[in-house]
PDB file of C-alpha atoms in Angstrom:
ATOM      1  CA  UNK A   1      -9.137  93.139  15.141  1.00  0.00           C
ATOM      2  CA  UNK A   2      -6.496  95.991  14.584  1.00  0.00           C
ATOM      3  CA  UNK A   3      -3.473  94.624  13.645  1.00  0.00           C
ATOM      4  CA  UNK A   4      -0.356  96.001  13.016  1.00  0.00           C
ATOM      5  CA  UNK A   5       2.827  95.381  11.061  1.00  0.00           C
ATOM      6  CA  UNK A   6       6.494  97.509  10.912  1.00  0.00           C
ATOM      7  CA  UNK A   7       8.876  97.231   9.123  1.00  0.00           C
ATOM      8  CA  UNK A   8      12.544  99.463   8.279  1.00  0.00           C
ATOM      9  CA  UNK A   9      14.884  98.252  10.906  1.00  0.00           C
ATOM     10  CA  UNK A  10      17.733  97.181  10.446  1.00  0.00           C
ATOM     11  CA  UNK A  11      22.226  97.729  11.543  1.00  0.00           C
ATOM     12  CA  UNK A  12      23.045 101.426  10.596  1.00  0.00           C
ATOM     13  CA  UNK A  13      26.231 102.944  11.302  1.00  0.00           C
ATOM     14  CA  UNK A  14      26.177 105.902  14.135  1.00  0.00           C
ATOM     15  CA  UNK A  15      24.915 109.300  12.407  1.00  0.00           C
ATOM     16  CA  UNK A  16      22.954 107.530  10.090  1.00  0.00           C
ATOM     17  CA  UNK A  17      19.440 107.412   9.618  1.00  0.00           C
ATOM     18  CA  UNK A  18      16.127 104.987   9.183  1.00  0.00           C
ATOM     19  CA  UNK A  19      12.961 105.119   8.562  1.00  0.00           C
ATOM     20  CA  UNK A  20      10.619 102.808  10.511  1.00  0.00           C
ATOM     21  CA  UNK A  21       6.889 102.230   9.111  1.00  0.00           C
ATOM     22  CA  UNK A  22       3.610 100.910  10.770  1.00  0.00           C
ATOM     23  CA  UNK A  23       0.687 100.158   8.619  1.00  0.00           C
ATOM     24  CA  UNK A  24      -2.721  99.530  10.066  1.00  0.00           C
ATOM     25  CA  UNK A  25      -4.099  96.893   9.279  1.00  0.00           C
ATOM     26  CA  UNK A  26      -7.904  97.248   9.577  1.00  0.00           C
ATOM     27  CA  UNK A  27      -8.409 101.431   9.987  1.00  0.00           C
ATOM     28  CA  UNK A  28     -12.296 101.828  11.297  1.00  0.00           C
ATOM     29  CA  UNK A  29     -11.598 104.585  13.496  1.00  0.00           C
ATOM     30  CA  UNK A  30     -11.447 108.343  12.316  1.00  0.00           C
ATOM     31  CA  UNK A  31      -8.703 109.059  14.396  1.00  0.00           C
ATOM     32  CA  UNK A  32      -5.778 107.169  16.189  1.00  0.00           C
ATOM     33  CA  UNK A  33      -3.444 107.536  19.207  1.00  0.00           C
ATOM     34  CA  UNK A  34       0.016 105.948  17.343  1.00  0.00           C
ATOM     35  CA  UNK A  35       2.595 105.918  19.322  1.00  0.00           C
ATOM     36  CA  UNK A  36       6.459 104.200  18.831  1.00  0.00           C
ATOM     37  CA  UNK A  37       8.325 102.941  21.414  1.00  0.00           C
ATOM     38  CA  UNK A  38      11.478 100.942  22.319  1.00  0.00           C
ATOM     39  CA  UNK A  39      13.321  98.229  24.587  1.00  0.00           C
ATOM     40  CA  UNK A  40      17.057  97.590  25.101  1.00  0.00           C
ATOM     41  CA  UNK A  41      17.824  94.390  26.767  1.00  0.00           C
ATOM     42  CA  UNK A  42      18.107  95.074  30.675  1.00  0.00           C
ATOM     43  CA  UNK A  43      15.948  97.817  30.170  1.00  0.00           C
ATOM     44  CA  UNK A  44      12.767  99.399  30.823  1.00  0.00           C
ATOM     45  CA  UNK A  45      10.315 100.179  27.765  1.00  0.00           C
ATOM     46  CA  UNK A  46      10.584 103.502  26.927  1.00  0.00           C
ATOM     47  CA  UNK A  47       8.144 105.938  24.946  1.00  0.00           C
ATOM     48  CA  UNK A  48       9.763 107.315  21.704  1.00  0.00           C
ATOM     49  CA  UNK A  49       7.259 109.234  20.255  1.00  0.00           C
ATOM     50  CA  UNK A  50       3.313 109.868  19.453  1.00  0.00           C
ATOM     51  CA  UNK A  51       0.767 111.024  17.301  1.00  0.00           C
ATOM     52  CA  UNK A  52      -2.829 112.053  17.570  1.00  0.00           C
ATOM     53  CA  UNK A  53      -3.600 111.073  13.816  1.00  0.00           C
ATOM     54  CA  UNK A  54      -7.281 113.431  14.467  1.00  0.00           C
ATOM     55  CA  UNK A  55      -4.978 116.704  14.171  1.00  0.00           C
ATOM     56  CA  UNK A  56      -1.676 115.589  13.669  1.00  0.00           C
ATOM     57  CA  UNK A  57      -0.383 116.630  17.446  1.00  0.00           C
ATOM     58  CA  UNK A  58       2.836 115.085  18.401  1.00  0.00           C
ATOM     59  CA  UNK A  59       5.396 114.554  21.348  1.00  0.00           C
ATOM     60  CA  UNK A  60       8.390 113.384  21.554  1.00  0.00           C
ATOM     61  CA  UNK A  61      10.854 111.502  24.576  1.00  0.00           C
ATOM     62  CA  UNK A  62      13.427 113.555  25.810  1.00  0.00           C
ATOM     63  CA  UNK A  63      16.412 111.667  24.541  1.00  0.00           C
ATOM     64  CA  UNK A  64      15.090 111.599  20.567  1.00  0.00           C
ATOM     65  CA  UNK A  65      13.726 114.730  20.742  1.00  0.00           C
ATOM     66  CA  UNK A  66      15.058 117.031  17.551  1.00  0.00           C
ATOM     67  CA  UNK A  67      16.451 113.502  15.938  1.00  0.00           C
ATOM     68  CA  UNK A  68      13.356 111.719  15.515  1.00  0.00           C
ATOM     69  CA  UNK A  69      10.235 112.551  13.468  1.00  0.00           C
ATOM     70  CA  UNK A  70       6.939 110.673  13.671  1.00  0.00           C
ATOM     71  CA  UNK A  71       4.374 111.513  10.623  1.00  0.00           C
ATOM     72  CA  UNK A  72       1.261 109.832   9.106  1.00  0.00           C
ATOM     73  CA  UNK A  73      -0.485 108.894   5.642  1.00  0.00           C
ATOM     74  CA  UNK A  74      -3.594 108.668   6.034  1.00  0.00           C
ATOM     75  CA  UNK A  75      -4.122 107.547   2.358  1.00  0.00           C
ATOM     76  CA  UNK A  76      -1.818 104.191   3.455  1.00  0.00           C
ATOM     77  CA  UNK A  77      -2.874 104.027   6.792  1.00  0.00           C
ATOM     78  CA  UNK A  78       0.839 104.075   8.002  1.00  0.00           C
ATOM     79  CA  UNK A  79       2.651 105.776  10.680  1.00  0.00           C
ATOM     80  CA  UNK A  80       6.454 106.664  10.279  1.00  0.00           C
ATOM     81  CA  UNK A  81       9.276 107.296  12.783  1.00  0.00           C
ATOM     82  CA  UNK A  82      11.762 109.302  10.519  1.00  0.00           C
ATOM     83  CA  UNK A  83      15.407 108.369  13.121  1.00  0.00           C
ATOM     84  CA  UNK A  84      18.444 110.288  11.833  1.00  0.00           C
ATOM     85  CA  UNK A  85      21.815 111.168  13.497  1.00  0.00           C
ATOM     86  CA  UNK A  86      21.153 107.594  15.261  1.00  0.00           C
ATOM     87  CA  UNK A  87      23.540 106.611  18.365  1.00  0.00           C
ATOM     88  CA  UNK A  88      24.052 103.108  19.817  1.00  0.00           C
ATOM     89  CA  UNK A  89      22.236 104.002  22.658  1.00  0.00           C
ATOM     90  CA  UNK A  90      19.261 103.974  19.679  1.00  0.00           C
ATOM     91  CA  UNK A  91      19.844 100.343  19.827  1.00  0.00           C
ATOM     92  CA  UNK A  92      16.410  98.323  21.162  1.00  0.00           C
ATOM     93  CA  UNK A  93      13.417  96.773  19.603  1.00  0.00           C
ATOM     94  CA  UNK A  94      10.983  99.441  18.487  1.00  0.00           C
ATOM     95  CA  UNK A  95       7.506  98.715  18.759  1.00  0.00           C
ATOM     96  CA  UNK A  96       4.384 100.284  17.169  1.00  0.00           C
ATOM     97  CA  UNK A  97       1.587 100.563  19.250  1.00  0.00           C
ATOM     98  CA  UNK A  98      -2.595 101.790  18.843  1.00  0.00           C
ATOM     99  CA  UNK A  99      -4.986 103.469  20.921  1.00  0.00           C
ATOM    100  CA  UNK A 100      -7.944 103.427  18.402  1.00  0.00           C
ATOM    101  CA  UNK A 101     -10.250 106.090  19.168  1.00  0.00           C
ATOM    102  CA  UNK A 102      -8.002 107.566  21.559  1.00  0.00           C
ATOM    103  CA  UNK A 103      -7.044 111.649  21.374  1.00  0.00           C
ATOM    104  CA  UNK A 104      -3.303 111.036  23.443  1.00  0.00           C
ATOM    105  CA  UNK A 105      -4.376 113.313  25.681  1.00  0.00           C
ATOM    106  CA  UNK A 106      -3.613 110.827  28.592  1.00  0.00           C
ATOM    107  CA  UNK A 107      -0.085 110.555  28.441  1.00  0.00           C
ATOM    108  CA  UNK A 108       0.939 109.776  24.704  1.00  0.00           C
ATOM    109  CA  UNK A 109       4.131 108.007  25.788  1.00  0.00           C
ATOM    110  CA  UNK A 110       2.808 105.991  28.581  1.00  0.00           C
ATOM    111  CA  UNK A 111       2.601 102.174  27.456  1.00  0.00           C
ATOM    112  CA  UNK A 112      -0.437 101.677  29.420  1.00  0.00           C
ATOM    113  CA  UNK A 113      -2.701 103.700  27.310  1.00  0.00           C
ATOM    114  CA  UNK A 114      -2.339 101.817  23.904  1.00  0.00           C
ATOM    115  CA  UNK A 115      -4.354  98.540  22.722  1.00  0.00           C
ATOM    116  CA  UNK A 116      -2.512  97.287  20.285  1.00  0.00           C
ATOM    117  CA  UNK A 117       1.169  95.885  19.677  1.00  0.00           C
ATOM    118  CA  UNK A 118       3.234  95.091  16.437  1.00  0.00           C
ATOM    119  CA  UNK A 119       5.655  92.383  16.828  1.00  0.00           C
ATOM    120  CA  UNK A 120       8.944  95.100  16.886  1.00  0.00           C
ATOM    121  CA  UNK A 121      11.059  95.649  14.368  1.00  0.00           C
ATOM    122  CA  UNK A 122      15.050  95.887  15.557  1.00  0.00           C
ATOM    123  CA  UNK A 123      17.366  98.810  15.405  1.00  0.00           C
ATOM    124  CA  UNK A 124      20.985  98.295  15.818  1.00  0.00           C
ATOM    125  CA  UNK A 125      23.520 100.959  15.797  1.00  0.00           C
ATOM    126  CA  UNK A 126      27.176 100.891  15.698  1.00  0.00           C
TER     127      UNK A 126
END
């Protein structure tokens, strides 16, 4: 089964940055729908950001867009979600998540459309 682990959260100050990784644990598939998202207590789960790991397509939510940067390595089957000029309202649980197989093409940053959930890693900014 696909499994997957992050890691790189942590308490940054505002402006600062992190980078958040997701390594797959059992890679069959040629190509991936990876896709980050995040949930602030008392609030809905939002889509962050995606990647069609087949061509390297990406999109981005509205309120990270130009601050956040999601990229792959293929050699270490990992995802990242490069964060910088962070703000509190950054501040959730961010959760990797796996369409394997999947091209993103069906709404990238739409929860229902992955398989596969890491535990979350959290990001805390103040």
């Amino acid at each position: 089964d696909v499994q997957l682990v992050e890691s790189g959260g942590g308490s940054v100050q505002v402006g600062e940055s992190l980078r958040l990784s997701c390594e797959i644990s059992l890679y069959i598939y040629s190509s991936y729908c990876m896709g980050w998202f995040r949930q602030a207590p008392g609030k809905e789960r939002e889509g962050v950001a995606a990647i069609y790991t087949g061509g390297g397509l990406t999109w981005y939510g509205g309120s990270v867009k130009g601050r956040f940067t999601i990229s792959q390595d293929n050699a270490k089957n990992t995802v990242y979600l490069q964060m910088n000029s962070l703000k509190p309202g950054d501040t959730a649980m961010y959760y990797c998540a796996a369409n394997p197989g999947g091209n993103c093409y069906g709404g990238p940053l739409q929860g229902f459309n992955y398989y596969y959930w890491g535990q979350g890693t959290q990001v805390t900014v103040s």
